[in-house]
Amino acid sequence: MKKVTITTADGKKYTLAFNRKTAAMYNDLGYTANDLREKALAAVPVFIWCAFKANHPSIKQSKTETIWDELSRKSRNDVLDALVEMYSDTYTSLLGDENAKEDDEGNSATVEFEE
């Protein structure tokens, strides 16, 4: 997984990430991954705030928006791409990779179905 660290003009470092808890938080607030494209003005600020919350749980959304506004357009795009990948990885870690071979994933537990 990529690591995203933002250093503000005053030298403060923030590490952004997604985990199951913050991905669920984003969903609980009524957003989906598609909203990042379809409702960007509303969804992106909340998405960024949720990514900050993984390592900075008490941060306010207004603070994350201020930090976000300090970034260049290229940096914003790069950060957003990395965060979307992390967000997607939370689903893969929960449900498994649909493209993986059966032997590739954890095999410490087995399942049997009976009729």
Coordinates of C-alpha atoms in Angstrom, one line a residue:
M1 CA 0.0 0.0 0.0
K2 CA 1.2 3.5 -0.8
K3 CA 1.9 5.9 2.0
V4 CA 0.7 9.5 1.6
T5 CA 2.3 12.2 3.8
I6 CA 1.5 15.8 3.4
T7 CA 3.8 18.4 4.9
T8 CA 2.2 21.8 5.4
A9 CA 4.0 25.1 4.9
D10 CA 4.5 25.3 8.7
G11 CA 6.2 21.9 8.7
K12 CA 3.4 19.8 10.2
K13 CA 3.2 16.3 8.7
Y14 CA -0.1 14.5 8.1
T15 CA -0.3 10.9 7.0
L16 CA -3.4 10.0 5.0
A17 CA -4.7 6.5 4.6
F18 CA -7.8 4.4 4.3
N19 CA -8.7 1.4 6.4
R20 CA -12.0 -0.4 6.8
K21 CA -13.1 2.0 9.5
T22 CA -12.5 5.2 7.5
A23 CA -13.8 3.6 4.3
A24 CA -17.0 2.6 6.1
M25 CA -17.2 6.2 7.6
Y26 CA -17.2 7.6 4.0
N27 CA -19.9 5.2 3.0
D28 CA -21.9 5.9 6.2
L29 CA -21.9 9.6 5.3
G30 CA -23.8 8.6 2.1
Y31 CA -21.0 8.5 -0.4
T32 CA -19.6 5.9 -2.8
A33 CA -16.5 5.7 -5.0
N34 CA -18.5 6.8 -8.0
D35 CA -19.4 10.0 -6.2
L36 CA -15.8 11.1 -6.5
R37 CA -16.4 11.6 -10.2
E38 CA -20.1 12.3 -10.3
K39 CA -20.5 14.5 -7.3
A40 CA -16.9 15.7 -6.9
L41 CA -17.7 19.1 -5.2
A42 CA -19.4 17.3 -2.3
A43 CA -17.7 14.0 -2.2
V44 CA -14.0 14.8 -2.6
P45 CA -13.7 17.0 0.5
V46 CA -15.4 14.3 2.6
F47 CA -13.2 11.6 1.1
I48 CA -10.1 13.6 1.9
W49 CA -11.3 14.2 5.5
C50 CA -12.0 10.5 6.0
A51 CA -8.4 9.7 4.8
F52 CA -7.0 12.2 7.3
K53 CA -9.1 10.6 10.1
A54 CA -7.3 7.3 9.8
N55 CA -4.2 8.8 11.5
H56 CA -5.5 12.1 12.9
P57 CA -8.9 11.2 14.4
S58 CA -9.6 14.5 16.0
I59 CA -8.9 16.6 12.8
K60 CA -11.8 18.9 11.7
Q61 CA -13.0 18.8 8.1
S62 CA -12.3 22.5 7.8
K63 CA -8.6 21.9 8.6
T64 CA -8.3 19.2 6.0
E65 CA -9.8 21.5 3.4
T66 CA -7.3 24.2 4.3
I67 CA -4.4 21.7 3.9
W68 CA -5.9 20.4 0.6
D69 CA -6.1 24.0 -0.7
E70 CA -2.4 24.4 -0.1
L71 CA -1.5 21.6 -2.5
S72 CA -0.8 22.1 -6.2
R73 CA -3.2 20.8 -8.7
K74 CA -0.8 18.0 -9.6
S75 CA -0.2 17.1 -6.0
R76 CA -4.0 16.9 -5.4
N77 CA -4.4 14.6 -8.4
D78 CA -1.6 12.4 -7.2
V79 CA -2.9 12.2 -3.6
L80 CA -6.4 11.5 -4.8
D81 CA -5.2 8.7 -7.1
A82 CA -3.3 7.1 -4.2
L83 CA -6.2 7.5 -1.8
V84 CA -8.7 5.9 -4.3
E85 CA -6.3 2.9 -4.6
M86 CA -6.2 2.6 -0.8
Y87 CA -9.9 2.9 -0.6
S88 CA -10.3 0.1 -3.1
D89 CA -7.8 -2.0 -1.3
T90 CA -10.0 -2.0 1.8
Y91 CA -12.7 -3.8 -0.2
T92 CA -10.1 -6.3 -1.6
S93 CA -8.9 -7.0 1.9
L94 CA -12.4 -7.6 3.1
L95 CA -13.8 -9.6 0.2
G96 CA -10.6 -11.0 -1.4
D97 CA -9.2 -10.3 -4.9
E98 CA -11.7 -11.7 -7.5
N99 CA -8.8 -12.1 -9.9
A100 CA -6.6 -14.1 -7.6
K101 CA -6.2 -17.9 -8.0
E102 CA -7.8 -19.9 -5.2
D103 CA -4.4 -20.9 -3.9
D104 CA -3.2 -17.3 -3.7
E105 CA -5.3 -16.2 -0.8
G106 CA -5.3 -17.2 2.8
N107 CA -6.0 -20.9 3.2
S108 CA -5.9 -21.3 7.0
A109 CA -9.7 -21.7 7.1
T110 CA -11.9 -23.8 5.0
V111 CA -15.6 -23.8 4.2
E112 CA -17.9 -26.7 3.5
F113 CA -21.5 -26.4 2.3
E114 CA -24.1 -29.1 2.9
E115 CA -27.6 -29.5 1.5

